[in-house]
Coordinates of C-alpha atoms in Angstrom, one line a residue:
M1 CA -30.9 -61.0 -25.2
L2 CA -32.5 -58.2 -23.4
L3 CA -33.9 -56.9 -26.7
R4 CA -35.4 -60.3 -27.5
T5 CA -36.8 -60.7 -24.0
C6 CA -38.3 -57.2 -24.1
A7 CA -39.7 -57.7 -27.6
S8 CA -41.4 -60.9 -26.5
L9 CA -43.1 -59.0 -23.8
A10 CA -44.1 -55.9 -25.8
R11 CA -47.8 -56.2 -25.2
P12 CA -50.4 -54.7 -22.9
F13 CA -49.9 -55.8 -19.3
H14 CA -52.8 -57.7 -17.8
T15 CA -53.8 -56.7 -14.3
S16 CA -55.7 -59.8 -13.1
A17 CA -53.9 -62.4 -10.9
A18 CA -55.1 -65.1 -13.3
A19 CA -53.6 -63.3 -16.3
A20 CA -50.4 -62.7 -14.4
A21 CA -50.0 -66.4 -13.8
R22 CA -50.7 -67.2 -17.5
T23 CA -48.1 -64.6 -18.7
A24 CA -45.3 -65.2 -16.3
A25 CA -42.0 -63.6 -17.3
P26 CA -39.9 -66.2 -19.2
L27 CA -36.5 -67.1 -17.9
L28 CA -33.6 -66.1 -20.1
H29 CA -32.6 -68.6 -22.7
L30 CA -29.0 -69.8 -22.0
P31 CA -26.3 -71.2 -24.3
Q32 CA -25.9 -75.0 -23.9
R33 CA -22.6 -74.8 -22.0
H34 CA -24.1 -72.6 -19.3
Q35 CA -27.0 -74.9 -18.3
R36 CA -25.3 -76.4 -15.3
Q37 CA -24.2 -73.0 -14.1
R38 CA -27.8 -71.6 -14.4
Q39 CA -29.2 -74.5 -12.5
T40 CA -26.8 -73.8 -9.6
H41 CA -27.9 -70.2 -9.4
T42 CA -31.6 -71.1 -9.7
N43 CA -31.4 -73.5 -6.8
A44 CA -29.6 -70.9 -4.7
S45 CA -32.6 -68.5 -5.0
A46 CA -36.3 -69.2 -4.6
S47 CA -37.0 -65.8 -6.3
H48 CA -35.7 -67.2 -9.6
A49 CA -38.9 -69.3 -9.7
E50 CA -41.2 -66.4 -8.7
P51 CA -42.0 -64.3 -11.8
D52 CA -45.7 -64.6 -10.9
L53 CA -45.0 -62.8 -7.6
H54 CA -43.3 -59.9 -9.5
R55 CA -46.2 -59.7 -12.0
A56 CA -48.7 -59.7 -9.2
I57 CA -46.9 -56.8 -7.5
L58 CA -46.7 -54.9 -10.8
A59 CA -50.4 -55.4 -11.2
S60 CA -51.1 -53.4 -8.1
F61 CA -49.8 -50.2 -9.9
P62 CA -51.6 -48.1 -12.5
M63 CA -51.4 -49.4 -16.1
P64 CA -50.3 -49.2 -18.8
V65 CA -46.5 -48.9 -18.5
S66 CA -43.9 -48.9 -21.2
F67 CA -41.3 -50.8 -19.3
A68 CA -41.2 -52.7 -16.0
A69 CA -38.6 -55.0 -14.5
A70 CA -37.7 -56.6 -11.2
Y71 CA -34.1 -56.5 -10.1
G72 CA -31.6 -56.5 -7.3
S73 CA -30.6 -58.8 -4.5
G74 CA -34.3 -59.7 -3.9
V75 CA -34.5 -61.2 -7.4
F76 CA -31.0 -62.4 -8.1
A77 CA -28.7 -63.9 -5.5
Q78 CA -25.5 -61.9 -4.8
G79 CA -22.5 -64.0 -3.8
S80 CA -23.5 -66.7 -1.4
T81 CA -26.5 -64.9 0.0
S82 CA -30.1 -65.9 -0.6
T83 CA -32.8 -63.6 -2.0
Q84 CA -35.1 -64.6 0.9
G85 CA -36.2 -61.6 3.0
K86 CA -34.5 -59.1 0.7
V87 CA -36.2 -56.0 -0.7
I88 CA -37.6 -56.6 -4.2
D89 CA -36.7 -53.7 -6.5
F90 CA -38.7 -52.5 -9.5
L91 CA -38.1 -50.1 -12.3
I92 CA -41.2 -48.7 -14.0
A93 CA -41.3 -46.4 -17.1
V94 CA -44.5 -44.5 -17.9
D95 CA -45.4 -42.1 -20.8
D96 CA -47.2 -39.6 -18.6
A97 CA -45.6 -39.4 -15.2
E98 CA -48.0 -36.8 -13.7
E99 CA -51.1 -38.8 -14.6
W100 CA -49.4 -42.1 -13.4
H101 CA -48.6 -40.5 -10.0
R102 CA -52.1 -39.1 -9.8
R103 CA -53.6 -42.5 -10.2
N104 CA -51.0 -44.2 -7.9
L105 CA -51.7 -41.6 -5.2
E106 CA -55.3 -42.7 -5.3
A107 CA -54.5 -46.4 -5.3
N108 CA -51.5 -46.5 -3.0
P109 CA -51.2 -43.2 -1.0
S110 CA -49.3 -44.9 1.8
H111 CA -46.4 -45.6 -0.5
Y112 CA -45.4 -41.9 -0.6
S113 CA -43.7 -39.7 1.9
G114 CA -45.1 -36.3 3.0
L115 CA -44.5 -35.1 -0.6
R116 CA -47.9 -36.7 -1.4
F117 CA -49.6 -33.7 0.1
G118 CA -48.1 -31.6 -2.7
G119 CA -50.0 -33.7 -5.2
P120 CA -48.9 -35.3 -8.5
K121 CA -47.4 -32.0 -9.9
L122 CA -44.9 -31.7 -7.0
I123 CA -44.0 -35.4 -7.2
T124 CA -43.5 -35.2 -10.9
F125 CA -41.3 -32.1 -10.5
V126 CA -39.2 -33.9 -7.9
Q127 CA -38.9 -36.9 -10.1
S128 CA -37.5 -34.7 -12.9
L129 CA -34.5 -33.8 -10.8
A130 CA -31.1 -35.5 -10.7
A131 CA -31.4 -39.0 -12.3
K132 CA -35.1 -38.4 -13.1
L133 CA -36.5 -41.3 -11.1
Y134 CA -38.9 -41.1 -8.2
F135 CA -38.4 -43.9 -5.7
N136 CA -40.9 -45.2 -3.1
T137 CA -38.9 -47.4 -0.7
L138 CA -39.5 -49.9 2.0
V139 CA -43.1 -50.4 0.9
P140 CA -44.8 -53.4 2.5
W141 CA -46.6 -55.7 0.0
R142 CA -48.3 -58.7 1.7
H143 CA -45.4 -60.6 3.2
H144 CA -42.7 -58.8 1.2
T145 CA -41.0 -55.4 1.1
I146 CA -40.5 -53.6 -2.2
K147 CA -38.9 -50.5 -3.6
Y148 CA -39.9 -49.1 -6.9
G149 CA -38.5 -46.3 -9.1
V150 CA -40.7 -44.5 -11.6
I151 CA -39.2 -42.7 -14.7
S152 CA -40.8 -41.1 -17.7
T153 CA -40.3 -43.1 -20.9
K154 CA -38.7 -40.1 -22.6
D155 CA -36.1 -39.7 -19.8
M156 CA -35.5 -43.5 -19.8
L157 CA -34.7 -43.4 -23.5
E158 CA -32.4 -40.4 -23.0
D159 CA -30.3 -42.2 -20.5
L160 CA -30.3 -45.5 -22.4
Q161 CA -29.1 -43.9 -25.6
H162 CA -26.9 -41.1 -24.3
W163 CA -25.9 -42.0 -20.7
H164 CA -27.3 -38.7 -19.3
S165 CA -26.9 -40.0 -15.7
L166 CA -25.8 -43.7 -16.1
Y167 CA -28.5 -44.4 -13.5
I168 CA -31.2 -46.5 -15.2
S169 CA -28.8 -47.3 -18.2
G170 CA -26.2 -48.6 -15.7
R171 CA -28.9 -50.6 -13.9
L172 CA -29.8 -52.3 -17.2
H173 CA -26.2 -53.2 -17.9
K174 CA -26.8 -55.9 -15.4
P175 CA -29.4 -58.7 -15.5
V176 CA -33.0 -57.8 -14.6
R177 CA -36.2 -59.7 -14.9
V178 CA -38.2 -57.9 -17.6
L179 CA -41.9 -58.0 -17.0
T180 CA -43.1 -55.8 -19.9
C181 CA -41.3 -53.7 -22.5
A182 CA -42.5 -51.6 -25.4
P183 CA -40.6 -52.2 -28.7
H184 CA -39.0 -48.8 -28.9
V185 CA -37.7 -49.2 -25.3
A186 CA -36.4 -52.7 -26.2
A187 CA -34.4 -51.2 -29.1
A188 CA -32.8 -48.6 -26.7
C189 CA -32.0 -51.3 -24.2
S190 CA -30.1 -53.2 -26.9
E191 CA -28.2 -50.1 -27.8
N192 CA -27.3 -49.6 -24.2
L193 CA -25.9 -53.1 -23.9
H194 CA -23.7 -52.6 -27.0
A195 CA -22.4 -49.4 -25.5
A196 CA -21.5 -51.1 -22.3
V197 CA -19.4 -53.7 -24.2
A198 CA -17.7 -50.9 -26.2
A199 CA -16.8 -48.9 -23.1
S200 CA -15.5 -52.0 -21.3
L201 CA -13.4 -53.2 -24.2
L202 CA -11.6 -49.8 -24.3
V203 CA -10.4 -50.3 -20.7
L204 CA -9.7 -54.0 -20.9
P205 CA -6.3 -55.4 -21.9
P206 CA -5.7 -57.3 -25.2
R207 CA -6.5 -60.6 -23.4
F208 CA -9.1 -60.8 -20.8
T209 CA -11.5 -63.3 -19.2
E210 CA -15.2 -63.5 -19.2
R211 CA -15.3 -62.5 -15.5
E212 CA -13.1 -59.5 -16.2
L213 CA -15.5 -58.4 -18.9
Y214 CA -18.6 -58.7 -16.7
T215 CA -16.8 -57.0 -13.9
A216 CA -15.9 -54.1 -16.1
I217 CA -19.4 -53.7 -17.4
T218 CA -20.9 -53.8 -13.8
G219 CA -18.4 -51.3 -12.6
L220 CA -19.3 -48.7 -15.2
S221 CA -22.2 -47.4 -13.1
Y222 CA -20.5 -47.7 -9.7
S223 CA -17.3 -45.8 -10.5
G224 CA -17.7 -42.3 -8.9
D225 CA -20.6 -43.3 -6.8
F226 CA -19.9 -42.0 -3.2
R227 CA -22.1 -44.8 -1.8
M228 CA -19.5 -47.4 -2.7
A229 CA -17.2 -45.8 -0.2
V230 CA -19.6 -45.0 2.6
G231 CA -22.7 -47.2 2.4
E232 CA -22.2 -50.3 0.2
D233 CA -20.8 -53.8 0.6
P234 CA -17.3 -53.5 -0.8
N235 CA -17.9 -56.9 -2.5
K236 CA -21.0 -55.6 -4.3
I237 CA -19.6 -55.8 -7.9
H238 CA -18.0 -59.2 -7.2
N239 CA -21.2 -60.5 -5.7
I240 CA -23.4 -59.2 -8.6
V241 CA -21.2 -60.9 -11.2
S242 CA -20.9 -64.2 -9.2
G243 CA -24.6 -64.3 -8.3
S244 CA -25.8 -63.7 -11.8
W245 CA -23.1 -65.4 -13.8
A246 CA -25.4 -67.4 -16.1
E247 CA -27.7 -64.4 -16.6
F248 CA -24.7 -62.2 -17.6
S249 CA -23.7 -64.9 -20.1
A250 CA -27.2 -65.1 -21.6
L251 CA -27.5 -61.3 -21.7
Y252 CA -24.2 -60.6 -23.5
E253 CA -23.8 -63.8 -25.6
P254 CA -25.4 -62.4 -28.7
I255 CA -23.4 -59.2 -28.6
L256 CA -20.1 -61.0 -28.0
K257 CA -20.8 -63.3 -31.0
A258 CA -21.3 -60.3 -33.2
T259 CA -18.2 -58.5 -31.8
P260 CA -14.8 -59.0 -33.5
L261 CA -13.1 -60.9 -30.7
H262 CA -11.0 -64.1 -30.8
R263 CA -12.6 -66.4 -28.3
E264 CA -11.0 -69.4 -26.6
Q265 CA -14.2 -71.2 -25.7
T266 CA -13.9 -73.8 -23.1
T267 CA -16.0 -77.0 -23.0
S268 CA -16.2 -77.0 -19.2
T269 CA -19.0 -75.3 -17.4
E270 CA -16.7 -74.4 -14.6
T271 CA -14.1 -72.5 -16.6
E272 CA -14.4 -69.0 -18.0
D273 CA -13.9 -68.3 -21.7
L274 CA -10.8 -66.2 -22.7
F275 CA -11.0 -63.4 -25.2
E276 CA -8.5 -61.6 -27.3
Q277 CA -9.3 -58.2 -28.9
D278 CA -7.7 -56.0 -31.5
K279 CA -6.2 -52.9 -29.7
S280 CA -5.1 -51.2 -32.9
P281 CA -5.7 -47.5 -33.2
A282 CA -8.3 -48.0 -35.9
R283 CA -10.3 -50.5 -33.8
M284 CA -10.1 -48.3 -30.7
E285 CA -11.3 -45.3 -32.7
A286 CA -14.3 -47.3 -33.9
L287 CA -15.1 -48.2 -30.3
V288 CA -14.8 -44.5 -29.1
A289 CA -17.0 -43.4 -32.0
S290 CA -19.7 -45.9 -30.8
L291 CA -19.9 -44.6 -27.2
P292 CA -23.0 -42.7 -26.0
R293 CA -22.8 -39.0 -26.6
N294 CA -22.5 -37.8 -23.0
L295 CA -19.5 -40.1 -22.4
R296 CA -17.9 -39.4 -25.7
T297 CA -17.9 -35.7 -25.2
R298 CA -16.2 -36.0 -21.8
L299 CA -13.1 -37.7 -23.3
P300 CA -10.1 -35.5 -24.1
K301 CA -10.0 -34.2 -27.6
D302 CA -7.0 -34.0 -29.9
L303 CA -5.1 -36.8 -28.1
P304 CA -4.1 -40.3 -29.3
V305 CA -6.9 -42.7 -29.1
A306 CA -5.1 -44.8 -26.5
E307 CA -5.2 -41.8 -24.1
Q308 CA -8.9 -41.3 -24.8
A309 CA -9.5 -44.9 -24.0
A310 CA -7.6 -44.6 -20.7
A311 CA -9.8 -41.6 -19.8
V312 CA -13.1 -43.7 -20.0
P313 CA -13.1 -44.6 -16.3
K314 CA -12.7 -41.0 -15.2
A315 CA -15.4 -39.9 -17.7
T316 CA -17.9 -42.5 -16.5
A317 CA -17.1 -41.6 -12.9
S318 CA -17.8 -38.0 -13.5
I319 CA -21.3 -38.8 -14.9
V320 CA -22.1 -41.2 -12.0
A321 CA -20.7 -38.9 -9.2
Q322 CA -23.1 -36.1 -9.9
S323 CA -26.3 -38.1 -10.5
A324 CA -25.7 -40.5 -7.6
L325 CA -25.1 -37.7 -5.1
L326 CA -28.1 -35.6 -6.2
Q327 CA -30.4 -38.7 -6.4
S328 CA -29.4 -39.7 -2.9
V329 CA -30.2 -36.2 -1.5
K330 CA -33.5 -36.4 -3.4
G331 CA -34.1 -39.8 -1.7
V332 CA -34.3 -38.2 1.7
F333 CA -37.4 -36.3 0.6
T334 CA -39.0 -39.0 -1.5
A335 CA -38.6 -41.7 1.1
G336 CA -39.0 -39.5 4.2
I337 CA -36.6 -39.1 7.1
V338 CA -37.6 -42.3 8.9
K339 CA -37.5 -44.6 5.9
S340 CA -34.2 -43.0 4.8
A341 CA -32.6 -43.6 8.2
V342 CA -33.8 -47.2 8.2
Y343 CA -32.6 -47.8 4.6
S344 CA -29.2 -46.2 5.2
A345 CA -28.7 -48.1 8.5
A346 CA -29.3 -51.4 6.6
K347 CA -26.8 -50.4 4.0
L348 CA -24.2 -49.4 6.6
K349 CA -24.7 -52.7 8.5
K350 CA -24.2 -54.7 5.3
K351 CA -21.0 -52.7 4.5
W352 CA -19.4 -53.1 7.9
L353 CA -20.3 -56.8 8.3
A354 CA -19.0 -57.6 4.8
P355 CA -15.6 -59.3 4.4
A356 CA -12.7 -57.4 2.8
A357 CA -13.3 -56.6 -0.8
K358 CA -12.4 -59.4 -3.2
K359 CA -10.3 -58.7 -6.2

């Protein structure tokens, strides 16, 4: 589904407001049985009806870009919370990061911290560290607040295909609103979704529910992230899955149909499907072989495949732990001390006011 959505948007991005209104991002097509669920989530969030806003924001940045998407709690409701008043997050991939930052510094200098005085070369160097994204955060845009991360197309493809940091690849395991996407990026996005399903199947039992699958997929990029212990809502994974249930179904439905699973499909929109998978050594070996290179090489060698599968959570955590820590340290410099303090305080408030973690 992400591949089809990306491919349908693989065209030059128009920068005028009128053009943005004419080319609003299409909502994801959903299987028939999820229509009522999707309507529930749409009604819960005004931002589901605001792709024009996201395109208008994107149009304020230098063009062209190879990929752009809006995501997070300002786009999709998480749990019972509304998207109203939340920060709207964006991911932007560009072919020439230094040139893009040069133009963005001219157009939007106030978005940057004091690093802007070092010019586009310094900013591009800082971007190349850790997870290879450069975030400008808590940026006012009319009556909204946005955060946007910039990554080079080359580095994005590396992470999507090989899980170098599981940062942008992990973000794209979850629903996003794609605004524009080049065909070669779309292909890598599809490859990334298939890998997420393979890694999750290895750690799931022979029988599992749809919710357990989406929870396992979502958890791949949070395992090992120190922020989950010190600065995130303990219900974050639960809230992401519950708030974007219909979008998860739409995103992974084509992959699940093509995966050798026995599916007990329910007719009710309120009941999850049940799945049964083949956990034979041959099938598990095939799944291990299909994992991204950086994950596969971290699994123990010369051990039974069942033990390799059991090591997947530890291996993904080792990838995430390093990139998340270094990216967070980098964020102090890219956001600036004041914005970093404000952003961290908001995260801590959300964590300590949240109810106990749901299972």
